[in-house]
XYZ file of C-alpha atoms in Angstrom:
709
model
C -7.536 65.472 -12.844
C -4.755 67.107 -14.890
C -7.288 69.556 -16.313
C -7.892 71.094 -12.856
C -4.276 72.183 -12.260
C -4.128 73.427 -15.865
C -7.274 75.506 -15.355
C -5.936 76.831 -12.044
C -2.647 77.728 -13.727
C -4.518 79.549 -16.497
C -6.516 81.543 -13.929
C -3.285 82.501 -12.173
C -1.819 83.645 -15.494
C -4.947 85.758 -16.086
C -4.410 87.371 -12.673
C -0.762 87.992 -13.632
C -1.844 89.870 -16.781
C -4.178 92.063 -14.730
C -1.419 92.619 -12.168
C 1.021 93.751 -14.867
C -1.618 96.092 -16.293
C -2.227 97.631 -12.874
C 1.512 98.031 -12.350
C 1.716 99.961 -15.644
C -0.958 102.389 -14.475
C 0.641 102.803 -11.044
C 4.079 103.477 -12.531
C 2.491 106.008 -14.903
C 0.636 107.763 -12.046
C 3.195 110.391 -11.177
C 3.206 114.145 -10.972
C 3.817 116.119 -14.146
C 7.564 116.233 -14.724
C 8.076 116.516 -18.496
C 10.143 119.662 -19.089
C 8.638 120.095 -22.577
C 5.064 120.119 -21.264
C 4.868 123.892 -21.024
C 5.960 124.834 -24.502
C 3.692 122.108 -25.860
C 0.718 123.609 -24.027
C 1.693 127.028 -25.375
C 1.959 125.609 -28.892
C -1.482 124.008 -28.558
C -3.008 127.286 -27.372
C -1.334 129.165 -30.242
C -2.590 126.669 -32.834
C -6.113 126.802 -31.396
C -6.151 130.604 -31.713
C -4.023 131.340 -34.783
C -3.720 128.118 -36.784
C -0.557 126.216 -37.549
C 2.689 128.141 -37.014
C 5.161 128.878 -39.770
C 7.489 131.198 -37.813
C 8.283 131.092 -34.108
C 6.408 133.820 -32.178
C 7.800 133.032 -28.714
C 11.548 133.740 -28.676
C 13.101 137.197 -28.289
C 16.601 135.694 -28.509
C 16.076 133.980 -31.880
C 12.903 135.575 -33.269
C 10.814 134.483 -36.250
C 12.717 131.312 -37.050
C 10.898 128.779 -39.294
C 8.758 126.420 -37.226
C 7.363 123.187 -38.638
C 5.178 121.570 -35.989
C 4.239 118.054 -37.017
C 2.925 117.189 -33.541
C 0.153 119.783 -33.806
C -2.645 117.260 -33.243
C -1.146 116.045 -29.965
C -0.589 119.625 -28.792
C -4.149 120.625 -29.630
C -5.491 117.665 -27.667
C -3.128 118.458 -24.785
C -4.276 122.079 -24.701
C -7.960 121.130 -24.871
C -7.661 118.638 -21.994
C -5.694 121.041 -19.786
C -8.110 123.870 -20.510
C -11.199 121.752 -19.902
C -10.093 119.543 -17.021
C -6.979 121.160 -15.560
C -3.451 119.812 -15.451
C -4.550 116.684 -13.576
C -6.744 115.927 -16.574
C -3.570 115.348 -18.576
C -2.495 112.626 -16.134
C -5.901 110.932 -16.306
C -5.938 111.113 -20.114
C -2.452 109.598 -20.230
C -3.568 106.685 -18.027
C -6.587 106.018 -20.262
C -4.345 106.115 -23.354
C -1.802 103.725 -21.821
C -4.547 101.350 -20.693
C -5.709 101.193 -24.304
C -2.155 100.559 -25.524
C -1.743 97.763 -22.967
C -4.997 96.127 -24.066
C -3.997 96.223 -27.730
C -0.532 94.842 -26.960
C -2.059 91.948 -25.041
C -4.248 91.184 -28.081
C -1.228 91.447 -30.395
C 0.419 88.680 -28.343
C -2.385 86.209 -28.973
C -2.715 83.247 -29.526
C 0.245 82.779 -27.162
C -0.878 81.252 -23.839
C -1.672 83.636 -20.989
C 1.493 82.818 -19.062
C 3.630 83.808 -22.076
C 1.606 86.992 -22.561
C 2.015 87.887 -18.885
C 5.800 87.595 -19.114
C 5.949 89.540 -22.391
C 3.779 92.312 -20.976
C 5.983 92.576 -17.890
C 9.063 93.062 -20.102
C 7.226 95.734 -22.102
C 6.216 97.638 -18.948
C 9.723 97.338 -17.459
C 11.251 98.996 -20.530
C 8.485 101.585 -20.811
C 8.483 102.646 -17.169
C 10.961 105.537 -17.448
C 9.149 107.185 -20.405
C 5.513 107.195 -19.298
C 5.230 110.983 -19.319
C 2.767 113.330 -20.973
C 4.740 113.636 -24.172
C 4.021 113.053 -27.895
C 6.040 109.818 -27.862
C 3.043 108.012 -26.349
C 1.505 108.333 -29.830
C 4.370 106.209 -31.162
C 3.629 103.548 -28.525
C 0.160 103.212 -30.025
C 1.559 103.264 -33.569
C 4.040 100.428 -32.975
C 1.572 98.321 -30.984
C -1.193 98.876 -33.536
C 1.059 97.668 -36.350
C 2.074 94.545 -34.397
C -1.584 93.740 -33.709
C -2.753 94.169 -37.305
C 0.237 92.330 -38.782
C -0.128 89.384 -36.397
C -3.834 89.131 -37.166
C -3.168 89.249 -40.913
C -0.399 86.649 -40.771
C -2.591 84.227 -38.867
C -5.369 84.337 -41.446
C -7.456 87.317 -40.344
C -9.583 89.226 -42.823
C -7.809 91.684 -45.089
C -10.121 94.493 -44.026
C -8.197 94.683 -40.733
C -5.393 96.266 -42.743
C -7.589 99.358 -43.193
C -6.688 100.226 -39.593
C -3.066 100.858 -40.585
C -3.551 104.024 -42.712
C -6.061 105.365 -40.155
C -3.501 104.793 -37.425
C -0.810 106.384 -39.584
C -2.922 109.510 -40.048
C -2.951 110.086 -36.276
C 0.707 109.107 -35.967
C 1.883 111.483 -38.736
C 0.242 114.424 -36.979
C 1.108 113.377 -33.449
C 4.806 112.497 -33.240
C 7.936 112.978 -35.320
C 8.724 109.237 -35.269
C 5.721 108.601 -37.554
C 8.219 107.404 -40.172
C 8.370 104.076 -38.312
C 4.870 103.298 -39.657
C 5.721 103.286 -43.397
C 9.052 101.605 -42.599
C 7.268 98.723 -40.845
C 4.616 98.400 -43.550
C 7.095 98.244 -46.436
C 9.451 95.963 -44.501
C 6.603 93.491 -43.943
C 5.731 93.378 -47.637
C 9.379 93.297 -48.812
C 10.225 90.328 -46.577
C 7.170 88.355 -47.639
C 7.743 89.104 -51.339
C 11.459 88.355 -51.070
C 10.983 85.029 -49.280
C 8.389 83.985 -51.884
C 11.190 84.173 -54.479
C 13.654 82.242 -52.298
C 11.993 78.926 -51.409
C 15.336 77.172 -50.903
C 16.454 79.806 -48.404
C 13.168 79.429 -46.517
C 13.668 75.672 -46.370
C 17.260 76.015 -45.211
C 16.748 78.508 -42.366
C 14.309 78.608 -39.468
C 11.824 81.089 -40.878
C 8.163 80.510 -41.587
C 7.016 80.184 -45.219
C 5.854 83.431 -46.867
C 2.198 84.377 -47.068
C 0.087 83.440 -50.065
C 0.137 85.788 -53.057
C -3.252 87.353 -52.279
C -2.222 88.148 -48.727
C 1.108 89.565 -49.912
C -0.773 91.779 -52.357
C -2.949 93.031 -49.501
C 0.209 93.923 -47.547
C 1.511 95.867 -50.560
C -1.707 97.903 -50.828
C -1.584 98.511 -47.082
C 1.977 99.834 -47.399
C 0.883 102.180 -50.207
C -2.081 103.384 -48.129
C 0.140 103.964 -45.079
C 2.607 105.975 -47.180
C -0.207 108.131 -48.596
C -1.630 108.651 -45.101
C 1.766 109.904 -43.957
C 1.420 112.724 -46.526
C -1.904 113.887 -45.085
C -0.373 116.542 -42.861
C -0.254 120.340 -43.091
C 3.399 119.919 -44.141
C 3.152 117.173 -46.790
C 6.591 117.636 -48.336
C 8.694 119.438 -45.731
C 7.200 117.061 -43.208
C 8.582 114.045 -45.043
C 12.129 115.347 -44.515
C 11.564 116.447 -40.944
C 12.102 113.096 -39.138
C 15.430 112.562 -40.889
C 16.482 116.097 -39.945
C 15.621 115.459 -36.287
C 17.409 112.095 -36.275
C 20.466 113.744 -37.779
C 20.408 116.471 -35.119
C 20.249 114.036 -32.196
C 22.186 111.125 -33.720
C 25.702 109.874 -33.102
C 28.153 112.761 -33.188
C 25.530 115.395 -32.386
C 26.726 118.204 -30.129
C 23.388 117.955 -28.335
C 24.399 114.649 -26.762
C 26.736 116.554 -24.457
C 23.772 118.578 -23.173
C 20.938 116.003 -22.984
C 21.749 112.670 -21.305
C 18.798 110.758 -22.770
C 20.218 111.235 -26.281
C 23.303 109.181 -25.450
C 23.712 105.442 -25.899
C 22.161 103.271 -23.156
C 25.678 101.961 -22.533
C 26.504 105.370 -21.055
C 23.913 104.723 -18.322
C 25.599 101.707 -16.764
C 25.484 103.542 -13.454
C 21.664 103.299 -13.384
C 21.111 99.652 -12.336
C 17.321 99.737 -12.760
C 17.365 101.214 -16.256
C 20.341 99.288 -17.570
C 19.435 96.091 -15.697
C 15.953 95.902 -17.224
C 17.340 96.809 -20.650
C 20.019 94.088 -20.547
C 17.580 91.493 -19.151
C 14.989 92.273 -21.842
C 17.603 92.009 -24.599
C 18.906 88.708 -23.265
C 15.457 87.165 -22.761
C 14.047 88.246 -26.127
C 17.189 87.085 -27.957
C 17.051 83.730 -26.150
C 13.416 83.321 -27.205
C 14.357 83.987 -30.832
C 16.794 81.058 -30.561
C 14.072 78.604 -29.540
C 13.733 75.632 -31.951
C 10.692 76.910 -33.860
C 10.223 78.504 -37.255
C 10.089 82.281 -36.838
C 8.336 84.810 -39.077
C 11.134 86.785 -40.726
C 9.530 90.098 -39.775
C 9.717 89.172 -36.097
C 13.509 88.903 -36.302
C 13.973 92.022 -38.444
C 11.707 94.241 -36.331
C 13.401 93.095 -33.115
C 16.882 93.751 -34.544
C 15.860 97.155 -35.937
C 14.438 98.356 -32.624
C 17.471 97.072 -30.715
C 19.668 99.060 -33.092
C 17.377 102.059 -32.627
C 18.047 102.025 -28.875
C 21.764 102.539 -29.451
C 21.005 105.865 -31.151
C 19.519 107.232 -27.905
C 18.688 105.789 -24.496
C 15.173 107.224 -24.666
C 14.374 104.838 -27.550
C 14.591 101.905 -25.111
C 10.924 102.545 -24.293
C 9.904 101.863 -27.918
C 11.751 98.546 -27.736
C 9.469 97.528 -24.840
C 6.351 96.529 -26.822
C 8.478 94.866 -29.510
C 10.586 92.817 -27.063
C 7.470 91.804 -25.095
C 5.679 90.772 -28.303
C 8.668 88.696 -29.451
C 8.930 86.928 -26.081
C 5.222 86.108 -25.905
C 4.912 84.895 -29.501
C 8.121 82.857 -29.449
C 7.215 81.151 -26.178
C 3.710 80.590 -27.504
C 4.945 78.996 -30.728
C 7.421 76.848 -28.825
C 4.821 75.724 -26.269
C 2.847 74.121 -29.095
C 5.794 71.928 -30.135
C 6.356 68.497 -28.515
C 9.497 69.702 -26.716
C 7.685 72.762 -25.416
C 4.695 70.774 -24.207
C 6.985 68.674 -22.024
C 8.248 71.772 -20.144
C 5.278 72.089 -17.767
C 7.286 74.069 -15.204
C 8.011 76.915 -17.644
C 4.449 78.248 -17.429
C 4.641 78.356 -13.630
C 8.008 80.113 -13.690
C 6.843 82.703 -16.250
C 3.632 83.365 -14.314
C 5.524 83.703 -11.041
C 8.004 86.130 -12.622
C 5.155 88.225 -14.013
C 3.389 88.337 -10.633
C 6.560 89.153 -8.705
C 7.644 91.794 -11.223
C 4.199 93.406 -11.221
C 4.137 93.460 -7.416
C 7.652 94.939 -7.221
C 6.845 97.675 -9.766
C 3.546 98.498 -8.049
C 5.034 98.668 -4.554
C 8.079 100.631 -5.701
C 5.961 103.214 -7.533
C 3.314 103.567 -4.785
C 5.974 104.272 -2.181
C 8.174 106.400 -4.499
C 11.036 103.948 -3.957
C 11.329 103.514 -7.732
C 12.043 107.219 -8.244
C 13.958 108.001 -5.053
C 16.257 105.017 -5.624
C 17.189 106.436 -9.016
C 17.699 109.971 -7.783
C 14.848 111.169 -10.004
C 12.462 114.013 -9.274
C 9.298 112.059 -9.980
C 6.747 111.319 -7.289
C 3.707 109.029 -7.240
C 0.429 110.916 -7.453
C -1.087 113.785 -9.385
C -0.370 117.505 -9.621
C 2.833 119.215 -10.744
C 6.337 118.580 -9.439
C 6.741 122.311 -8.871
C 10.398 122.197 -7.817
C 11.318 121.231 -11.389
C 9.852 124.375 -12.915
C 10.205 128.129 -12.245
C 6.504 128.422 -11.428
C 7.008 130.236 -8.121
C 9.933 132.245 -9.497
C 7.789 133.635 -12.313
C 4.931 134.270 -9.877
C 7.473 136.343 -7.922
C 8.319 138.265 -11.102
C 4.640 138.948 -11.732
C 3.706 139.895 -8.182
C 6.655 142.262 -7.700
C 6.602 143.774 -11.178
C 10.133 142.799 -12.225
C 11.074 143.995 -15.713
C 10.298 141.640 -18.579
C 11.358 139.644 -20.477
C 13.262 137.326 -18.180
C 16.487 135.918 -19.589
C 16.622 132.185 -18.928
C 18.510 129.106 -20.000
C 17.480 126.143 -22.128
C 16.532 124.338 -18.897
C 13.962 126.942 -17.810
C 12.688 128.368 -21.094
C 9.874 125.914 -21.688
C 7.893 127.198 -18.726
C 8.449 130.835 -19.679
C 6.719 130.252 -23.013
C 3.632 128.974 -21.232
C 3.708 131.744 -18.629
C 4.736 134.706 -20.746
C 3.364 134.212 -24.244
C 4.925 135.844 -27.297
C 8.541 137.069 -27.127
C 8.806 135.799 -23.546
C 11.654 133.309 -23.849
C 15.289 133.432 -24.858
C 15.750 129.779 -25.814
C 13.792 126.638 -24.986
C 13.468 122.966 -25.860
C 12.141 123.215 -29.418
C 14.946 121.513 -31.300
C 13.081 121.919 -34.586
C 13.210 125.723 -34.179
C 16.746 126.265 -32.909
C 18.735 123.255 -34.135
C 21.198 121.158 -32.141
C 24.195 123.430 -32.750
C 22.412 126.544 -31.477
C 21.275 124.827 -28.280
C 24.722 123.325 -27.650
C 26.468 126.661 -28.345
C 24.076 128.423 -25.992
C 24.751 125.892 -23.233
C 28.499 126.344 -23.717
C 28.288 130.146 -23.726
C 26.220 130.097 -20.535
C 28.696 127.911 -18.654
C 30.164 131.123 -17.197
C 28.566 134.360 -16.029
C 30.286 136.394 -18.755
C 28.263 134.674 -21.479
C 24.965 135.223 -19.672
C 25.726 138.872 -18.951
C 26.749 139.448 -22.569
C 23.373 138.087 -23.745
C 21.548 140.197 -21.145
C 23.381 143.314 -22.361
C 22.767 142.500 -26.018
C 19.000 142.153 -25.517
C 18.598 144.879 -22.898
C 17.339 142.426 -20.257
C 17.355 143.355 -16.549
C 15.980 140.099 -15.042
C 17.938 136.829 -15.258
C 16.893 133.381 -14.020
C 19.705 130.847 -13.455
C 19.118 127.168 -12.579
C 21.216 125.395 -9.954
C 23.309 123.216 -10.111
C 23.303 123.304 -13.929
C 24.734 126.825 -13.934
C 26.504 127.006 -10.589
C 29.579 128.603 -12.135
C 27.464 131.388 -13.667
C 25.686 131.906 -10.334
C 29.089 132.362 -8.679
C 29.968 134.982 -11.285
C 26.725 136.880 -10.759
C 27.358 136.872 -7.000
C 30.716 138.529 -7.613
C 29.320 141.105 -10.053
C 28.436 144.517 -8.561
C 26.009 145.067 -11.443
C 23.560 142.354 -10.383
C 21.696 141.543 -7.159
C 19.767 138.389 -6.176
C 16.087 138.900 -5.331
C 14.661 135.350 -5.173
C 15.797 131.759 -4.808
C 14.343 128.304 -4.280
C 15.889 124.841 -4.252
C 16.807 124.927 -7.939
C 17.212 128.497 -9.203
C 18.189 132.093 -8.463
C 16.589 135.237 -9.888
C 18.867 138.259 -10.400
C 17.922 141.880 -11.055
C 20.241 144.420 -12.690
C 21.168 147.421 -10.550
C 19.917 150.508 -12.422
C 18.306 153.799 -11.509
C 14.958 152.305 -12.564
C 15.332 149.232 -10.330
C 16.901 150.856 -7.265
C 13.583 151.311 -5.481
C 12.553 147.732 -6.244
C 15.886 146.401 -4.978
C 15.488 148.360 -1.752
C 12.168 146.590 -1.270
C 12.982 143.007 -2.311
C 16.796 142.795 -2.213
C 17.771 139.321 -0.989
C 19.518 138.536 2.296
C 20.948 135.046 1.777
C 21.218 134.408 5.515
C 17.612 135.339 6.320
C 15.600 132.761 8.243
C 12.893 132.616 5.551
C 13.452 132.651 1.805
C 11.394 134.932 -0.510
C 8.030 133.445 -1.469
C 5.278 134.108 -3.997
C 1.680 132.938 -4.395
C 1.482 130.170 -6.991
C -1.684 130.319 -9.155
C -4.126 127.565 -8.176
C -4.398 126.339 -11.781
C -0.668 125.581 -11.758
C -0.759 123.803 -8.403
C -3.480 121.134 -8.731
C -4.066 118.821 -5.739
C -2.411 115.441 -5.308
C -5.373 113.090 -5.442
C -3.175 110.133 -4.433
C -2.009 111.682 -1.154
C -2.154 109.059 1.592
C -2.603 106.049 -0.680
C 0.574 104.420 0.575
C 3.464 105.238 2.927
C 6.045 107.014 0.786
C 9.790 106.942 1.268
C 11.253 110.032 2.875
C 11.990 112.850 0.443
C 14.540 115.358 1.699
C 15.538 116.556 -1.755
C 14.021 120.056 -1.521
C 15.783 121.264 1.660
C 19.006 119.485 0.661
C 19.088 121.079 -2.793
C 18.354 124.431 -1.176
C 21.213 123.849 1.281
C 23.664 123.142 -1.537
C 22.683 126.358 -3.307
C 23.062 128.375 -0.108
C 26.476 126.892 0.627
C 27.537 127.565 -2.964
C 26.824 131.304 -2.602
C 28.514 131.443 0.810
C 25.413 131.602 3.024
C 26.792 129.048 5.470
C 24.359 129.769 8.288
C 21.267 129.404 6.104
C 22.798 126.377 4.373
C 23.455 124.716 7.716
C 19.837 125.289 8.769
C 18.621 123.694 5.513
C 20.921 120.699 6.100
C 19.483 120.243 9.588
C 15.999 120.436 8.093
C 17.040 117.665 5.702
C 18.229 115.307 8.455
C 15.055 115.987 10.430
C 13.116 114.637 7.453
C 15.646 111.909 6.626
C 18.083 111.134 9.482
C 20.099 108.803 7.225
C 20.536 111.268 4.348
C 24.244 110.590 3.604
C 24.994 113.781 1.660
C 23.395 116.025 4.269
C 25.362 114.226 6.992
C 28.540 114.575 4.951
C 28.145 118.336 4.552
C 27.201 118.826 8.197
C 30.339 116.873 9.081
C 32.460 119.107 6.859
C 31.010 122.238 8.454
C 31.611 120.850 11.947
C 35.160 119.882 10.971
C 35.903 123.381 9.691
C 34.447 124.880 12.885
C 36.740 122.676 15.000
C 33.869 120.628 16.504
C 35.472 117.176 16.186
C 32.749 115.329 18.140
C 29.971 116.636 15.896
C 32.054 115.932 12.791
C 32.647 112.339 13.942
C 28.945 111.864 14.641
C 27.932 112.988 11.156
C 30.769 111.196 9.329
C 29.799 107.908 11.032
C 26.695 107.864 8.778
C 28.834 108.201 5.624
C 30.983 105.503 4.037
C 34.725 106.179 4.232
C 35.238 106.157 0.454
C 32.633 108.902 0.028
C 34.427 111.159 2.502
C 37.550 111.090 0.315
C 35.759 111.641 -3.003
C 37.010 114.391 -5.292
C 33.903 116.559 -4.982
C 34.216 116.432 -1.177
C 37.726 117.880 -1.408
C 36.344 120.597 -3.695
C 33.496 121.273 -1.259
C 36.022 121.860 1.531
C 37.645 124.571 -0.575
C 34.307 126.328 -1.139
C 33.269 126.051 2.519
C 36.573 127.323 3.907
C 36.115 130.528 1.902
C 33.423 131.579 4.393
C 35.534 130.832 7.485
C 38.145 133.568 7.009
C 41.011 131.161 7.766
C 43.219 131.448 4.692
C 45.793 128.939 5.929
C 43.019 126.344 6.293
C 41.660 127.272 2.885
C 45.090 126.889 1.238
C 45.541 123.448 2.790
C 42.109 122.380 1.528
C 42.925 123.586 -1.997
C 46.283 121.777 -2.034
C 44.618 118.532 -0.886
C 41.979 118.901 -3.594
C 44.697 119.460 -6.206
C 46.603 116.377 -5.042
C 43.366 114.357 -5.195
C 43.075 115.242 -8.897
C 40.798 118.283 -8.919
C 41.165 120.770 -11.741
C 37.996 122.680 -10.842
C 38.019 126.447 -11.354
C 37.358 127.314 -7.654
C 40.311 125.125 -6.560
C 42.818 126.592 -9.030
C 41.519 130.134 -8.462
C 41.990 129.677 -4.716
C 45.574 128.499 -5.199
C 46.412 131.493 -7.397
C 44.687 133.875 -4.998
C 46.468 132.576 -1.872
C 49.984 132.297 -3.362
C 50.735 135.792 -2.052
C 53.922 135.442 -0.006
C 57.161 133.683 -1.042
C 56.500 130.618 1.137
C 52.920 129.996 -0.038
C 53.801 130.822 -3.658
C 56.636 128.279 -3.547
C 54.305 125.582 -2.141
C 51.639 126.229 -4.759
C 54.121 126.312 -7.658
C 55.687 123.069 -6.456
C 52.275 121.381 -6.197
C 51.203 122.562 -9.652
C 54.470 121.418 -11.259
C 54.210 118.063 -9.522
C 50.748 117.557 -10.998
C 52.056 118.483 -14.438
C 54.939 116.005 -14.155
C 53.203 113.104 -12.452
C 49.521 113.634 -13.251
C 47.486 111.905 -15.965
C 47.465 114.941 -18.274
C 43.957 115.966 -17.223
C 43.573 119.747 -17.037
C 47.153 120.412 -18.151
C 46.178 123.671 -19.835
C 44.460 124.951 -16.662
C 47.467 124.000 -14.511
C 49.835 125.908 -16.797
C 47.487 128.908 -16.789
C 47.566 128.934 -12.967
C 51.372 128.835 -12.975
C 51.504 131.720 -15.468
C 49.107 133.763 -13.337
C 51.297 133.294 -10.246
C 54.472 134.129 -12.212
C 52.873 137.250 -13.700
C 51.794 138.495 -10.307
C 55.265 137.824 -8.868
C 56.838 139.840 -11.700
C 54.414 142.717 -11.161
C 55.136 142.819 -7.438
C 58.895 142.642 -8.026
C 58.648 145.495 -10.533
C 56.638 147.604 -8.098
C 59.231 147.055 -5.350
C 62.164 148.004 -7.597
C 60.318 151.125 -8.752
C 59.921 152.196 -5.147
């Protein structure tokens, strides 16, 4: 009779494995969102037509820089799929690739029982879920999983010929992703540990590690490591390519200036505010570490590989995904080994608990991805389905450039440049995401220089560019500067960017035709090419959570440039889509408050928590919004409250300097600034002193003018 429940439990565990696999595919079924996709497609097209690049042909800002492209094989495949099957073909190809990786990982976890494999696979998917994009790193998922599979098979007595798969795998890895160096590192670590333990029998007996492999099997590992190392040289860049991964790691490692620009390059500890990401990361670490402490003898490589990949995650949060297969493999194998011991066999309930966790986790991931709750809850731009998340890219903006004949090239930031490569071809982009071309310092310096309009305008002047594309909110300060400049005029905007055209004799006719009225009922539009707007095949599969991000983001841009009427309409559009949208309600409440409509303000504020209403950015928003009301007394009060709340933002301090025009207001502002200097926490001290100097200088100028009269 006991065999029947055991068989039923095993069938349930098999269902759990399938459920986890389906959840992986559902989580990975999202619209194209990888910002690097476009330059990678352009690189693939270039390689297909011209061969491998040696100098960058795309940038007019930093032309002809050396370009070593080790991911050429991935880019060629990417280009071929997109050209043959459209952009949705990339999503389908990714799903097929990930299904293969999942199958191999499940085999690498054998002979652990199905319930242990189900739990390990769930952990792997949970850590992978945020990095399942069309990017070269999916090649490294296959590389790591393939090594685990071959090593596990070899350790458990499999034929040596399985090791032939490692150099073949390395050949693809070395030409597909810059982290190919993990392959030789794993191969040599496996042999070194086995050879070292063979010379230390007393250490093996004293600690809980499994005995080393026999000499013949160790020799096979050594030859495999040699073959993997030779395979890593079979690239178009055999010697420069060997140094390239270390160069990249140095550029994005601890202390890199690029970490200030790209969040995913920071430590995962900096993402404590993301409960899903950090929660799954912490849970996976705790569970895999606990499994390593189980009372069984552990292969030494299992411990070393786990520790190495955990350490690798601290270099950059994006490496957490690579830990997924390793942590899942450790959990499954450790639980499997322990379940075969007498103490493990007595824990019958563990299998049920592990199976239930796998089923529940798979269901939660599937439901959250199908409904978009997974992405909306994290504030991400992803969306379940197929097609392109167009709001992330300047696709329509560049269609506007094309259809209205705006002068080329278009000056754009690091955030937008990747698409311009794909759209414009050679010499079409100022700077983009190719770290290997520009280097971390160049990208960081460019981001710093473009933090204000003066830096952007200087680059436009230097390169003779008359069209500038600025993303919002990344460059909101620069957008404010362009709005104040008489030399530039806006001609297009969407929810995430503004396109400016220089006022010249050559562009005057064009500006008369397409000059932008921020308060117009309808924003400028352009026809997006059908190839860049593939259909969403998953439309209607499941009820999705409300997405009011597009009109809300548009509203914030409009309010930032002072188009209060149009911004208010976009906010109302947001609450029509999502009546509980707290930020839209907050801003509508602020606008009603400034207009003196207390009832409407109360109605909107009732949907917002009290603490949010008193947040620092809300005080700063009041200052910006009052600028459009024409009530300078109200604006001064808002700026003083923002200062007292701790704001040192440029619009707040500029408003205080601007409005300290009469003796009474100047005295109030000086007193407030000095109070912050004396009693504040030291934050923004230099800016506070600069504001005081500006007020004093103006007072001296006015006094001098009066005495001269």
